[in-house]
């Protein structure tokens, strides 16, 4: 069979994915005879499409699951999507608006019908896209956070926690998203530095002519809701104002001057405007001093009727208008540029508006303690462990979780209000009625009104590792007993608290057991300017376009090449090109092997080369296992990459390859195919499509012999001394090639090699050096021969005769220049090392690095001086 000259991913990827699916290789069922290995996918938003972060995260998960499958584990990767309440509702509202339908004009049930229709049409797009990446999820297990059983679990948990006294309803100042028109928890607010204006505004003191107090604010639109001016009781500047009142500009409302030590005497003007409805700290002051609460900003971010001015206009438009109005009235003292931190909605990117609201809250203190202990004791290990401190800080300073959202898309809160305002909480309306009738037997179903709000999206996804295995519906079912706790979780550090910590809380609370053992925290994919990749910035390539251009294996390899755990990945298209080139390298290596003419008539002894490579492969396998154990997936891939590109392609194949036109002996060929099979096994988790194709090209295999379920190489013993000695020989060959290249000598030109060193170290490798470096005679000398160029490998010197090959005078001039440069370099290093301050204060690794530079420079100077001497 003729192999195409270039690997063509489009010809093989769909073919093998279909093959894996048809043969149910991704499927997993409990099997007491096999050890389970389970991963649950971080469920992407149902609104989502594949982006670079998904590519990284899911590639890592697939690498882990494929390796464990090959190790004989019962590997189960559970896929699914999150209903993403705020994002999805916004999509559906927009879609309805395009059809001329307002959300306010239809019922909740009608809206949910539209939402589920949208979800069925668009909600699974990202999961289909993951197939293009090669994700080997058990698609029969696909779950959705708002499917019936998972929603029932959410409601059950709410009722359970309410009955334990852990969920309560209260009036609080919350983070309000004016675009999503819902409350957000503190963790869903992203604070960013922005350039603002600081407005200095005069308030006239009531009853005192030409007496004013000046306040500074970045939000003049909230002046219309002021209830007081606050001063510090110890501030000497304002003693005469105690007990006075001031007039709020524009609305002409009389408000008191109150005293509180909360005001910082050193900050701003020393006078603080108090707007209890629109600032968290002002709210606390308002409660303490019994101030009026005037809500001047509506839920959509426009000015309310209570504002009296600019009613219905956007808050940011009004900000500028009020500044102009105050200026015209002579009450705007000045404006200053000001940098401050502003909260933005993690979901819609809208500027958060603090807002007083009645919401449902979950007490977190008791839930956080066992979840903190689980990580700090390393029962759950974070990779890299540097995130333990961040986790500890969050968990030790945890706030009650605002779990209600003012939306329709989500699990509706199972709280039912009676006509007298009392509330009953139950899993169903029927159960709620029974509870209500215990309070008042005369009540009917029509007397009960269910809470309009839904639960926060995270309130469903925190149950994910339990609910995907139906651990609430049937706590003793076969799946939950077999697959839970899961093994590894792969996610981003940005949701370490949102999701990871809460899943640990849920696991310890509802199962009495942690939900996973390892959390691999990926970095964020950024561009060369260190900006987070996003479609809105236009700095993110479409992953599907990348796959179409470079192949899934090329993209998978490329994104892993610089994806060390917890460190941001600076994405470069060259990495993907490198991944594609790697795939082509492997393909061409196979073409070379398959293209060899095999003869049963000849014999050749390549046992030393074969034994070396098998030992080297075992050495690399041990490295790879260590990398996987420490979740250094990038390092595992790089170890495999170097084994294949350098050891296998550059050395092994070159050594066993017969002279052009001659056949290869059967024994060497068979050994090479066996080695190649082990190589593609090692590569399979990283590059599944290419390797499965090559696996079937190597032999006519049945489905039960597919690579995806082939046994992971076991590895074995290896002789480090022999491997190191062989590498020495390769270094000699590389140096000879460098000499040829630098002197313009053709690779076809044969010459001799003299070695001043231990003969025993090189005797066994003479044939290798002669073949790959085109050396005719190797001899061992006590003194350097004349007119030879030299190089050094460790303590040994190597000489190549240059008489007639080069311009000796020009060569001496070049060596002299290099010698002068190296002496200068050594001098600069010596200055550092002779500086006591540097040696005592620099990190140990830095000092060791400088010492190594000194030793290398000294060795090079010695070699160059001897080279000059040899050239006369």
PDB file of C-alpha atoms in Angstrom, residues 143-374:
ATOM      1  CA  UNK A 143     -26.285  15.636  31.257  1.00  0.00           C
ATOM      2  CA  UNK A 144     -27.829  19.099  31.419  1.00  0.00           C
ATOM      3  CA  UNK A 145     -28.149  21.068  34.656  1.00  0.00           C
ATOM      4  CA  UNK A 146     -31.827  21.809  34.027  1.00  0.00           C
ATOM      5  CA  UNK A 147     -32.934  18.350  32.954  1.00  0.00           C
ATOM      6  CA  UNK A 148     -35.679  16.894  35.134  1.00  0.00           C
ATOM      7  CA  UNK A 149     -33.606  14.717  37.476  1.00  0.00           C
ATOM      8  CA  UNK A 150     -30.873  17.303  38.000  1.00  0.00           C
ATOM      9  CA  UNK A 151     -33.440  20.036  38.678  1.00  0.00           C
ATOM     10  CA  UNK A 152     -35.157  17.742  41.185  1.00  0.00           C
ATOM     11  CA  UNK A 153     -31.786  17.342  42.945  1.00  0.00           C
ATOM     12  CA  UNK A 154     -31.409  21.124  43.174  1.00  0.00           C
ATOM     13  CA  UNK A 155     -34.863  21.516  44.709  1.00  0.00           C
ATOM     14  CA  UNK A 156     -34.221  18.638  47.134  1.00  0.00           C
ATOM     15  CA  UNK A 157     -30.980  20.271  48.293  1.00  0.00           C
ATOM     16  CA  UNK A 158     -32.657  23.666  48.762  1.00  0.00           C
ATOM     17  CA  UNK A 159     -35.354  22.121  50.955  1.00  0.00           C
ATOM     18  CA  UNK A 160     -32.799  20.090  52.880  1.00  0.00           C
ATOM     19  CA  UNK A 161     -30.647  23.128  53.666  1.00  0.00           C
ATOM     20  CA  UNK A 162     -33.693  25.277  54.488  1.00  0.00           C
ATOM     21  CA  UNK A 163     -34.927  22.674  56.960  1.00  0.00           C
ATOM     22  CA  UNK A 164     -31.467  22.682  58.571  1.00  0.00           C
ATOM     23  CA  UNK A 165     -31.752  26.455  59.063  1.00  0.00           C
ATOM     24  CA  UNK A 166     -28.948  27.139  56.603  1.00  0.00           C
ATOM     25  CA  UNK A 167     -31.051  28.998  53.992  1.00  0.00           C
ATOM     26  CA  UNK A 168     -32.830  32.204  54.926  1.00  0.00           C
ATOM     27  CA  UNK A 169     -34.563  35.126  53.244  1.00  0.00           C
ATOM     28  CA  UNK A 170     -33.498  38.648  54.043  1.00  0.00           C
ATOM     29  CA  UNK A 171     -33.265  42.250  52.918  1.00  0.00           C
ATOM     30  CA  UNK A 172     -29.699  43.036  52.013  1.00  0.00           C
ATOM     31  CA  UNK A 173     -27.644  45.305  49.854  1.00  0.00           C
ATOM     32  CA  UNK A 174     -26.777  43.128  46.863  1.00  0.00           C
ATOM     33  CA  UNK A 175     -24.780  43.410  43.655  1.00  0.00           C
ATOM     34  CA  UNK A 176     -27.326  44.255  40.989  1.00  0.00           C
ATOM     35  CA  UNK A 177     -26.769  43.572  37.291  1.00  0.00           C
ATOM     36  CA  UNK A 178     -28.877  46.158  35.404  1.00  0.00           C
ATOM     37  CA  UNK A 179     -28.499  44.292  32.106  1.00  0.00           C
ATOM     38  CA  UNK A 180     -29.296  40.816  33.453  1.00  0.00           C
ATOM     39  CA  UNK A 181     -31.776  42.474  35.878  1.00  0.00           C
ATOM     40  CA  UNK A 182     -30.773  40.153  38.667  1.00  0.00           C
ATOM     41  CA  UNK A 183     -28.774  39.984  41.869  1.00  0.00           C
ATOM     42  CA  UNK A 184     -25.269  38.513  41.756  1.00  0.00           C
ATOM     43  CA  UNK A 185     -23.144  36.961  44.472  1.00  0.00           C
ATOM     44  CA  UNK A 186     -19.925  38.759  45.446  1.00  0.00           C
ATOM     45  CA  UNK A 187     -17.955  36.145  43.510  1.00  0.00           C
ATOM     46  CA  UNK A 188     -19.713  37.029  40.254  1.00  0.00           C
ATOM     47  CA  UNK A 189     -18.415  40.598  40.375  1.00  0.00           C
ATOM     48  CA  UNK A 190     -15.113  41.431  38.705  1.00  0.00           C
ATOM     49  CA  UNK A 191     -13.421  44.592  39.968  1.00  0.00           C
ATOM     50  CA  UNK A 192     -11.405  46.564  37.447  1.00  0.00           C
ATOM     51  CA  UNK A 193      -9.540  49.854  37.631  1.00  0.00           C
ATOM     52  CA  UNK A 194     -11.196  52.514  35.484  1.00  0.00           C
ATOM     53  CA  UNK A 195     -10.576  56.176  34.752  1.00  0.00           C
ATOM     54  CA  UNK A 196     -13.358  58.193  36.374  1.00  0.00           C
ATOM     55  CA  UNK A 197     -14.130  61.763  37.363  1.00  0.00           C
ATOM     56  CA  UNK A 198     -14.254  62.965  40.959  1.00  0.00           C
ATOM     57  CA  UNK A 199     -16.897  65.684  41.338  1.00  0.00           C
ATOM     58  CA  UNK A 200     -16.662  68.158  44.256  1.00  0.00           C
ATOM     59  CA  UNK A 201     -20.173  69.383  45.118  1.00  0.00           C
ATOM     60  CA  UNK A 202     -21.351  72.090  47.586  1.00  0.00           C
ATOM     61  CA  UNK A 203     -24.322  71.511  49.889  1.00  0.00           C
ATOM     62  CA  UNK A 204     -25.783  74.631  51.516  1.00  0.00           C
ATOM     63  CA  UNK A 205     -26.010  74.472  55.330  1.00  0.00           C
ATOM     64  CA  UNK A 206     -29.588  75.106  56.371  1.00  0.00           C
ATOM     65  CA  UNK A 207     -30.074  78.348  58.330  1.00  0.00           C
ATOM     66  CA  UNK A 208     -26.493  79.546  57.796  1.00  0.00           C
ATOM     67  CA  UNK A 209     -26.021  82.099  55.045  1.00  0.00           C
ATOM     68  CA  UNK A 210     -23.119  81.424  52.655  1.00  0.00           C
ATOM     69  CA  UNK A 211     -22.112  78.323  54.625  1.00  0.00           C
ATOM     70  CA  UNK A 212     -21.491  75.145  52.635  1.00  0.00           C
ATOM     71  CA  UNK A 213     -20.043  71.670  53.078  1.00  0.00           C
ATOM     72  CA  UNK A 214     -18.232  70.100  50.141  1.00  0.00           C
ATOM     73  CA  UNK A 215     -18.353  66.412  49.332  1.00  0.00           C
ATOM     74  CA  UNK A 216     -16.473  64.477  46.633  1.00  0.00           C
ATOM     75  CA  UNK A 217     -18.246  61.758  44.641  1.00  0.00           C
ATOM     76  CA  UNK A 218     -17.692  59.696  41.496  1.00  0.00           C
ATOM     77  CA  UNK A 219     -21.455  59.105  41.203  1.00  0.00           C
ATOM     78  CA  UNK A 220     -23.277  62.459  41.205  1.00  0.00           C
ATOM     79  CA  UNK A 221     -26.469  60.771  39.941  1.00  0.00           C
ATOM     80  CA  UNK A 222     -26.902  59.274  43.434  1.00  0.00           C
ATOM     81  CA  UNK A 223     -27.009  62.746  45.028  1.00  0.00           C
ATOM     82  CA  UNK A 224     -30.755  62.650  44.322  1.00  0.00           C
ATOM     83  CA  UNK A 225     -31.015  59.797  46.881  1.00  0.00           C
ATOM     84  CA  UNK A 226     -28.897  61.326  49.662  1.00  0.00           C
ATOM     85  CA  UNK A 227     -30.250  60.922  53.218  1.00  0.00           C
ATOM     86  CA  UNK A 228     -27.457  62.514  55.268  1.00  0.00           C
ATOM     87  CA  UNK A 229     -23.998  64.051  55.321  1.00  0.00           C
ATOM     88  CA  UNK A 230     -21.593  62.329  57.689  1.00  0.00           C
ATOM     89  CA  UNK A 231     -18.589  63.810  59.510  1.00  0.00           C
ATOM     90  CA  UNK A 232     -16.106  62.302  61.941  1.00  0.00           C
ATOM     91  CA  UNK A 233     -16.952  63.525  65.474  1.00  0.00           C
ATOM     92  CA  UNK A 234     -13.243  64.230  66.143  1.00  0.00           C
ATOM     93  CA  UNK A 235     -12.758  66.413  63.028  1.00  0.00           C
ATOM     94  CA  UNK A 236     -11.979  69.924  64.291  1.00  0.00           C
ATOM     95  CA  UNK A 237     -12.955  71.471  60.942  1.00  0.00           C
ATOM     96  CA  UNK A 238     -16.634  70.641  61.335  1.00  0.00           C
ATOM     97  CA  UNK A 239     -17.364  71.067  65.057  1.00  0.00           C
ATOM     98  CA  UNK A 240     -19.604  74.057  64.253  1.00  0.00           C
ATOM     99  CA  UNK A 241     -21.781  71.879  61.975  1.00  0.00           C
ATOM    100  CA  UNK A 242     -22.799  69.322  64.602  1.00  0.00           C
ATOM    101  CA  UNK A 243     -26.590  69.054  64.799  1.00  0.00           C
ATOM    102  CA  UNK A 244     -27.071  71.089  61.617  1.00  0.00           C
ATOM    103  CA  UNK A 245     -28.822  70.125  58.406  1.00  0.00           C
ATOM    104  CA  UNK A 246     -27.952  70.684  54.744  1.00  0.00           C
ATOM    105  CA  UNK A 247     -29.976  71.061  51.551  1.00  0.00           C
ATOM    106  CA  UNK A 248     -29.504  68.402  48.848  1.00  0.00           C
ATOM    107  CA  UNK A 249     -28.862  70.186  45.521  1.00  0.00           C
ATOM    108  CA  UNK A 250     -31.591  70.064  42.873  1.00  0.00           C
ATOM    109  CA  UNK A 251     -34.164  68.178  44.977  1.00  0.00           C
ATOM    110  CA  UNK A 252     -33.867  70.766  47.811  1.00  0.00           C
ATOM    111  CA  UNK A 253     -34.395  68.080  50.464  1.00  0.00           C
ATOM    112  CA  UNK A 254     -33.280  68.892  54.020  1.00  0.00           C
ATOM    113  CA  UNK A 255     -31.057  66.120  55.453  1.00  0.00           C
ATOM    114  CA  UNK A 256     -29.153  65.844  58.759  1.00  0.00           C
ATOM    115  CA  UNK A 257     -25.425  66.065  59.356  1.00  0.00           C
ATOM    116  CA  UNK A 258     -24.607  62.912  61.314  1.00  0.00           C
ATOM    117  CA  UNK A 259     -21.426  61.896  63.150  1.00  0.00           C
ATOM    118  CA  UNK A 260     -19.637  58.584  62.766  1.00  0.00           C
ATOM    119  CA  UNK A 261     -16.035  57.445  63.152  1.00  0.00           C
ATOM    120  CA  UNK A 262     -16.429  55.499  59.900  1.00  0.00           C
ATOM    121  CA  UNK A 263     -15.488  58.727  58.054  1.00  0.00           C
ATOM    122  CA  UNK A 264     -11.759  59.007  57.358  1.00  0.00           C
ATOM    123  CA  UNK A 265     -10.590  62.468  58.405  1.00  0.00           C
ATOM    124  CA  UNK A 266      -7.626  62.276  56.017  1.00  0.00           C
ATOM    125  CA  UNK A 267      -9.582  61.240  52.914  1.00  0.00           C
ATOM    126  CA  UNK A 268     -11.204  63.660  50.481  1.00  0.00           C
ATOM    127  CA  UNK A 269     -12.985  66.607  52.008  1.00  0.00           C
ATOM    128  CA  UNK A 270     -13.733  64.841  55.302  1.00  0.00           C
ATOM    129  CA  UNK A 271     -17.484  65.032  54.555  1.00  0.00           C
ATOM    130  CA  UNK A 272     -19.268  61.951  53.251  1.00  0.00           C
ATOM    131  CA  UNK A 273     -22.622  61.914  51.459  1.00  0.00           C
ATOM    132  CA  UNK A 274     -24.761  59.000  52.683  1.00  0.00           C
ATOM    133  CA  UNK A 275     -27.001  57.290  50.113  1.00  0.00           C
ATOM    134  CA  UNK A 276     -28.301  54.134  51.848  1.00  0.00           C
ATOM    135  CA  UNK A 277     -30.012  52.710  48.742  1.00  0.00           C
ATOM    136  CA  UNK A 278     -26.908  52.811  46.539  1.00  0.00           C
ATOM    137  CA  UNK A 279     -23.778  51.957  48.508  1.00  0.00           C
ATOM    138  CA  UNK A 280     -22.996  49.010  50.781  1.00  0.00           C
ATOM    139  CA  UNK A 281     -21.254  51.093  53.451  1.00  0.00           C
ATOM    140  CA  UNK A 282     -23.891  53.833  53.248  1.00  0.00           C
ATOM    141  CA  UNK A 283     -26.528  51.143  53.775  1.00  0.00           C
ATOM    142  CA  UNK A 284     -24.821  50.095  57.029  1.00  0.00           C
ATOM    143  CA  UNK A 285     -24.630  53.758  58.134  1.00  0.00           C
ATOM    144  CA  UNK A 286     -28.289  54.195  57.230  1.00  0.00           C
ATOM    145  CA  UNK A 287     -29.302  51.201  59.340  1.00  0.00           C
ATOM    146  CA  UNK A 288     -27.172  52.419  62.252  1.00  0.00           C
ATOM    147  CA  UNK A 289     -28.519  55.991  62.167  1.00  0.00           C
ATOM    148  CA  UNK A 290     -32.077  55.146  61.100  1.00  0.00           C
ATOM    149  CA  UNK A 291     -31.867  57.115  57.848  1.00  0.00           C
ATOM    150  CA  UNK A 292     -34.412  57.210  55.040  1.00  0.00           C
ATOM    151  CA  UNK A 293     -33.704  54.898  52.076  1.00  0.00           C
ATOM    152  CA  UNK A 294     -34.451  56.558  48.728  1.00  0.00           C
ATOM    153  CA  UNK A 295     -34.008  54.266  45.722  1.00  0.00           C
ATOM    154  CA  UNK A 296     -33.316  56.551  42.755  1.00  0.00           C
ATOM    155  CA  UNK A 297     -32.027  53.955  40.255  1.00  0.00           C
ATOM    156  CA  UNK A 298     -34.386  51.380  38.729  1.00  0.00           C
ATOM    157  CA  UNK A 299     -33.551  47.727  38.104  1.00  0.00           C
ATOM    158  CA  UNK A 300     -32.546  48.498  34.492  1.00  0.00           C
ATOM    159  CA  UNK A 301     -30.057  51.210  35.477  1.00  0.00           C
ATOM    160  CA  UNK A 302     -32.327  54.141  34.623  1.00  0.00           C
ATOM    161  CA  UNK A 303     -33.422  56.866  37.052  1.00  0.00           C
ATOM    162  CA  UNK A 304     -36.582  55.994  39.017  1.00  0.00           C
ATOM    163  CA  UNK A 305     -39.586  58.140  39.903  1.00  0.00           C
ATOM    164  CA  UNK A 306     -37.993  58.731  43.336  1.00  0.00           C
ATOM    165  CA  UNK A 307     -35.107  60.566  41.637  1.00  0.00           C
ATOM    166  CA  UNK A 308     -37.576  63.319  40.516  1.00  0.00           C
ATOM    167  CA  UNK A 309     -35.165  64.386  37.751  1.00  0.00           C
ATOM    168  CA  UNK A 310     -34.227  62.632  34.500  1.00  0.00           C
ATOM    169  CA  UNK A 311     -36.714  59.837  35.198  1.00  0.00           C
ATOM    170  CA  UNK A 312     -36.216  56.883  32.799  1.00  0.00           C
ATOM    171  CA  UNK A 313     -32.821  58.074  31.572  1.00  0.00           C
ATOM    172  CA  UNK A 314     -29.688  55.922  31.829  1.00  0.00           C
ATOM    173  CA  UNK A 315     -27.571  56.482  34.965  1.00  0.00           C
ATOM    174  CA  UNK A 316     -24.376  57.223  33.017  1.00  0.00           C
ATOM    175  CA  UNK A 317     -26.089  59.754  30.742  1.00  0.00           C
ATOM    176  CA  UNK A 318     -27.581  61.369  33.837  1.00  0.00           C
ATOM    177  CA  UNK A 319     -24.172  61.497  35.542  1.00  0.00           C
ATOM    178  CA  UNK A 320     -22.933  63.978  32.918  1.00  0.00           C
ATOM    179  CA  UNK A 321     -26.226  65.906  32.863  1.00  0.00           C
ATOM    180  CA  UNK A 322     -26.241  66.375  36.648  1.00  0.00           C
ATOM    181  CA  UNK A 323     -22.629  67.556  36.586  1.00  0.00           C
ATOM    182  CA  UNK A 324     -23.631  70.238  34.039  1.00  0.00           C
ATOM    183  CA  UNK A 325     -26.734  71.141  36.081  1.00  0.00           C
ATOM    184  CA  UNK A 326     -24.735  71.517  39.301  1.00  0.00           C
ATOM    185  CA  UNK A 327     -22.170  73.618  37.490  1.00  0.00           C
ATOM    186  CA  UNK A 328     -24.888  75.922  36.179  1.00  0.00           C
ATOM    187  CA  UNK A 329     -26.255  76.251  39.722  1.00  0.00           C
ATOM    188  CA  UNK A 330     -22.815  77.178  41.049  1.00  0.00           C
ATOM    189  CA  UNK A 331     -22.668  74.092  43.235  1.00  0.00           C
ATOM    190  CA  UNK A 332     -20.012  72.144  41.312  1.00  0.00           C
ATOM    191  CA  UNK A 333     -16.695  73.234  42.827  1.00  0.00           C
ATOM    192  CA  UNK A 334     -14.423  71.258  40.472  1.00  0.00           C
ATOM    193  CA  UNK A 335     -13.873  68.003  38.584  1.00  0.00           C
ATOM    194  CA  UNK A 336     -10.738  65.846  38.832  1.00  0.00           C
ATOM    195  CA  UNK A 337      -9.534  62.810  36.946  1.00  0.00           C
ATOM    196  CA  UNK A 338      -9.649  59.858  39.285  1.00  0.00           C
ATOM    197  CA  UNK A 339      -8.673  56.165  39.084  1.00  0.00           C
ATOM    198  CA  UNK A 340     -10.947  53.878  41.048  1.00  0.00           C
ATOM    199  CA  UNK A 341     -12.093  50.276  41.107  1.00  0.00           C
ATOM    200  CA  UNK A 342     -15.513  49.506  39.677  1.00  0.00           C
ATOM    201  CA  UNK A 343     -17.432  46.225  39.859  1.00  0.00           C
ATOM    202  CA  UNK A 344     -18.550  44.569  36.615  1.00  0.00           C
ATOM    203  CA  UNK A 345     -20.922  41.652  36.128  1.00  0.00           C
ATOM    204  CA  UNK A 346     -19.004  38.468  35.376  1.00  0.00           C
ATOM    205  CA  UNK A 347     -21.930  37.418  33.188  1.00  0.00           C
ATOM    206  CA  UNK A 348     -22.915  40.517  31.190  1.00  0.00           C
ATOM    207  CA  UNK A 349     -19.990  42.903  31.841  1.00  0.00           C
ATOM    208  CA  UNK A 350     -22.459  45.555  33.021  1.00  0.00           C
ATOM    209  CA  UNK A 351     -21.326  47.982  35.758  1.00  0.00           C
ATOM    210  CA  UNK A 352     -22.765  46.683  39.010  1.00  0.00           C
ATOM    211  CA  UNK A 353     -25.243  48.829  40.876  1.00  0.00           C
ATOM    212  CA  UNK A 354     -25.474  48.257  44.664  1.00  0.00           C
ATOM    213  CA  UNK A 355     -29.174  47.754  45.388  1.00  0.00           C
ATOM    214  CA  UNK A 356     -31.309  46.924  48.392  1.00  0.00           C
ATOM    215  CA  UNK A 357     -33.260  43.809  47.698  1.00  0.00           C
ATOM    216  CA  UNK A 358     -35.028  40.894  49.334  1.00  0.00           C
ATOM    217  CA  UNK A 359     -33.058  37.774  48.463  1.00  0.00           C
ATOM    218  CA  UNK A 360     -32.420  34.205  49.547  1.00  0.00           C
ATOM    219  CA  UNK A 361     -29.082  33.435  51.182  1.00  0.00           C
ATOM    220  CA  UNK A 362     -27.167  30.287  52.114  1.00  0.00           C
ATOM    221  CA  UNK A 363     -25.064  30.351  55.281  1.00  0.00           C
ATOM    222  CA  UNK A 364     -21.552  29.326  54.277  1.00  0.00           C
ATOM    223  CA  UNK A 365     -19.529  29.231  57.488  1.00  0.00           C
ATOM    224  CA  UNK A 366     -20.286  25.617  58.475  1.00  0.00           C
ATOM    225  CA  UNK A 367     -20.083  24.361  54.883  1.00  0.00           C
ATOM    226  CA  UNK A 368     -16.693  26.000  54.340  1.00  0.00           C
ATOM    227  CA  UNK A 369     -14.864  24.385  57.273  1.00  0.00           C
ATOM    228  CA  UNK A 370     -14.685  20.749  56.027  1.00  0.00           C
ATOM    229  CA  UNK A 371     -14.081  21.964  52.470  1.00  0.00           C
ATOM    230  CA  UNK A 372     -11.122  24.045  53.677  1.00  0.00           C
ATOM    231  CA  UNK A 373      -9.728  21.123  55.698  1.00  0.00           C
ATOM    232  CA  UNK A 374      -9.976  18.781  52.694  1.00  0.00           C
TER     233      UNK A 374
END
